[in-house]
Amino acid sequence: MIFLYTKSTNKGLSYLFFKKCYFVAFFLLLFFTNHLFAQVSVLTQHNNLKRTGWNDQETQLTQASVSGGNFGKVFTRAVDDQIYAQPLVVSGVSIGGGTHNIVIVATVNNSLYAFDADDSATSAPYWQANLTYSGYRAPQASDYPDACAGNYQDFSGKFGIVGTPVIDNTTNTLYVVARSTDNTATTFVQYLHAINILDGTERPNSPVYITATVPGTGDGSDGTNIPFHERQQNQRPGLLLYNGVVYIAWASHCDLSPYHGWIIGYDASTLAQKYVYNDTRNGGLGGIWMSGQAPAVDDNGYIYVSTGNGTTGSTGNANDTANRASSLLKLSTSSGALKVADFFTPSDFASLNDNDLDYGVDGAIIIPNTNLSLSGSKESYLYLINNNAMGGTTTDNSNVLQQLNVNAGFLGEKHIHGSPVYFQDNNSNEYVYAWAENGLLKQFPFNRGTMLFDTLNKIVGNTQLPAGMPGAMLSASSNGLQQGSGILWASHPLSGDANHNVVPGILQAFDATNVTNELWNSNMNAQRDSIGRFAKFVVPTIANGKVYMATFSNKLIVYGLNSASTSSCPNPLPSPWQSADIGYVAYAGSVCYDTGAFTITASGDDIWNTVDAFHYVYQTAASSNFEIIARADSAQNTSPNAKVGVMVRANLDPGSPHVFMTIEHDYGSAFQMRMGQNNYSTTSGDNPNFMAPSWLKIVASGNKYIGYASTDGSTWTFIDSVVLALGAKPYVGIAYTTHNNSVLGTALVDKVSLNDLSPLPVSLTNFNARNINNTYALLKWATTTEINNDHFDIERSGSNSNFVTIGSVKSLGNSTEAQQYAFNDNNPLDGANYYRLKQVDINGNVQYSTIAVTKFNLKLIDISPNPSHGQLYIRNNSNFSNNSKLIIQVTNEDGGLLFQQESASSGNNLITVNLPLSITNGAYFVKVINANGDMQAKKIFVNR
């Protein structure tokens, strides 16, 4: 049995789900993929009802096509204001005298546009409509002088349409909420519109004025009922269309009271109001905003939303469903009303609220073919919950199956906004991705056997997000389960805090099977592809070979294949060479190629210390044994430190570890290295014997990189060497910076050759390494063919050590069929472990594989139980304690020290901590500090 993706329609809204099928169906799927999945529509926020954010019907955008230098901006469409709603795509629409795919864009000026989704020549919209109430205008931030103490900047301007619309493609109807106010900002109105997507006109009964009341004594009540407040309620989440009902949810404007979390449902055909729900009817707040995500729906028809800070429970009843702020709600309409069927609330919700780490900033994602959901808090944790037994409010979070740490600090200082996304690859590996502010992208493998996430084998990206909100907005795409088609797309600030500012943005594409492998980003060719101003909380839309990006630059930007070149050079770069600007450069760089010579134009500050700002001509290395040779003919005198040379680097992010054999304009050759991401560079020192023109060479032998210089390309002088692991797919190429970001300069490099010193005749597939219970590394690989193969030596290195042999596996010798191999490394290194295979044939000839990586934390201290009933047990780890004294501290969630104990670790495998009675039930942090001052901390609950 396998999992096969199929398509299902529920009252006009398509969504994806898993279905078990027989093995033969898989081959039918592969055979007919290009026909079945020729065109796809994106009709709702994050693609489907489970809000996975995954389009698995993308047949054109593959890892190879996106990374191959042929992907970029293909056209833009001007609109009248900022775009906060996700662009939606409808395929096969009868419009404009033919059948076309259209993309629908909504702006904060209450405008809708229907553009051709594919034709770059058709710039005018098929139709345009403005939904502002007659005689009114779109609201704006200055209309709220009483919000945020008069400093309301969550919206930088207008906010007419903010929530992502939803489309019923069986009736060609779009549903959207538009907000308006009179010119004095005294009266505010909100209307639900049903729009014909063929011409932009209103459907019958549309628009409908949004108003409602619920029984309750909470904020804004007259003592009996609570009215819906058009001014206070912010319609931020995407709309949900399910089972013939349009569901709309609301939060607030900067906690301006009175407000509540509302959900109102309207009949999609008649627009008659069917359901009204208020999550704090006897209290206050509890806004439903979810960073713009729409409510999710599981296979049984339950609706899921997360609610923000506010009244949670009631006096004497923490599980009172009348007030359910700070919760994940499972809602049902089975009784004829929209009601809470079950819910989850973090045990320490009050502390999270007090520290601005509140729950409810992420919408819920339903893990396909499970009863599990993920949702999160600003604390930067994601909570895995069993939707069939959510457990309500407990004293110890015992109803949480697992907490995923996305970027939580000791006191959880790095917010995560926007829900994670899901993807499955061709080997049935499943992943969820999340990216918090000021942090690194996380890729969590999901284990179907345990129904938990394999946190020991999570993959961590290289790009560090800037400090400040909101983190990255994610989507995924693939061509079914086809190998090499999985891409993770991320939109995030390039610099600055987007919370109260409009900042520049960037779109990045990563290999969805390994997010350390960046495929492309919009700043590589910023002259053509720059995204402009980042659209806060808007995820990328991927459909039919295009990526549609909202911006705050009053533009829709469309990326795709066959993008126009910005170069005036007559010759393209020969494959597989590509070029990109790395880091912040004031002027976009470029490169011209002519009969073996590369003329590079660039600006940039430097390639030194923690700074990277330069132009890079590169390709990926085929193995860990190679040499790159080039002659640096000249570099313009833009600075005495202008640099050009050959470089090997781990990634294309600023601050990447690298080795660089360079010539500086006034100082000659130098061998430069950066030993870790964002570390400071070091150098061998300048050698004035080699000025341009001179030859440069780097020889890679495993993790050892040796730098040479020459005046003639024949007699080489050793400059320096370093041992440094640069990952599974290091980049190799030519780097040039003017060392003066205010000017463009030119460098000429020729006689370039990249020689693989270890081609592998044995056809290897799926060489990978996994951390098993933080105890041993499991290495697996397969061969499709073998000729005269005798055995495989398994070699391992650390980050700053070269490869050594740790074992051997006998091979079959000769085979034309797939063969499977495995090896256990029972003594892994602490930290990153890099593995490669040395294939030895029967004649003693040797070739090397690519590199597989896994990480171990052999210093991990185990603190248990959680929850504690008054005692804690610290299991000693001599790798951390060094058999010296340990200090154990217990603090409250604000960091205040409540208890401290010193304990000897030598000869003591288990340290007992008796908590004083003054540490009552609640959430705390336990810190274990060794003699070197290294600390490990864990959040624990006390439940006596």
Coordinates of N, CA, C and O in Angstrom, one line a residue, residues 874-876 881-888 901-912:
I874 N 18.1 14.8 37.7 CA 19.0 15.2 36.7 C 19.9 14.1 36.4 O 20.7 13.7 37.3
R875 N 19.8 13.5 35.2 CA 20.7 12.4 34.8 C 22.0 13.0 34.4 O 22.1 13.7 33.4
N876 N 23.1 12.6 35.0 CA 24.4 13.2 34.8 C 24.9 12.7 33.4 O 24.7 11.6 32.9
S881 N 29.1 17.6 32.2 CA 29.5 17.9 33.5 C 31.0 17.9 33.7 O 31.6 18.5 34.6
N882 N 31.7 17.1 32.9 CA 33.2 16.8 33.0 C 33.5 16.4 34.5 O 34.6 16.6 35.0
N883 N 32.5 15.7 35.1 CA 32.6 15.1 36.4 C 33.0 16.2 37.5 O 33.6 16.0 38.5
S884 N 32.5 17.4 37.1 CA 32.7 18.6 38.1 C 31.4 18.9 38.7 O 30.3 18.4 38.3
K885 N 31.4 20.0 39.5 CA 30.2 20.4 40.2 C 29.2 21.0 39.2 O 29.6 21.7 38.3
L886 N 27.9 20.7 39.5 CA 26.8 21.3 38.7 C 26.0 22.2 39.6 O 25.8 21.9 40.8
I887 N 25.5 23.3 39.0 CA 24.6 24.2 39.7 C 23.2 24.0 39.1 O 23.1 24.1 37.8
I888 N 22.2 23.7 39.9 CA 20.8 23.5 39.4 C 20.0 24.7 39.9 O 20.0 24.9 41.1
Q901 N 20.7 24.7 43.8 CA 21.3 23.6 44.5 C 22.6 23.3 43.8 O 22.7 23.3 42.5
E902 N 23.7 23.0 44.5 CA 25.0 22.6 44.0 C 25.1 21.1 44.2 O 24.9 20.6 45.3
S903 N 25.5 20.4 43.2 CA 25.7 18.9 43.3 C 26.9 18.4 42.7 O 27.3 18.9 41.6
A904 N 27.6 17.5 43.3 CA 28.7 16.8 42.7 C 28.2 15.9 41.6 O 27.2 15.3 41.7
S905 N 29.0 15.8 40.5 CA 28.6 14.9 39.4 C 29.5 13.7 39.3 O 29.0 12.6 38.8
S906 N 30.7 13.8 39.8 CA 31.6 12.6 39.8 C 31.0 11.4 40.5 O 30.7 11.6 41.7
G907 N 30.9 10.3 39.9 CA 30.3 9.1 40.5 C 28.9 9.2 40.8 O 28.3 8.3 41.5
N908 N 28.2 10.2 40.3 CA 26.8 10.4 40.6 C 26.0 10.4 39.3 O 26.0 11.4 38.5
N909 N 25.3 9.3 39.0 CA 24.6 9.2 37.7 C 23.3 9.9 37.8 O 22.8 10.3 36.7
L910 N 22.7 10.0 38.9 CA 21.4 10.6 39.0 C 21.3 11.6 40.2 O 21.5 11.2 41.3
I911 N 21.1 12.8 39.9 CA 21.0 13.9 41.0 C 19.5 14.2 41.3 O 18.7 14.4 40.4
T912 N 19.2 14.1 42.5 CA 17.8 14.3 43.0 C 17.7 15.8 43.5 O 18.5 16.3 44.2

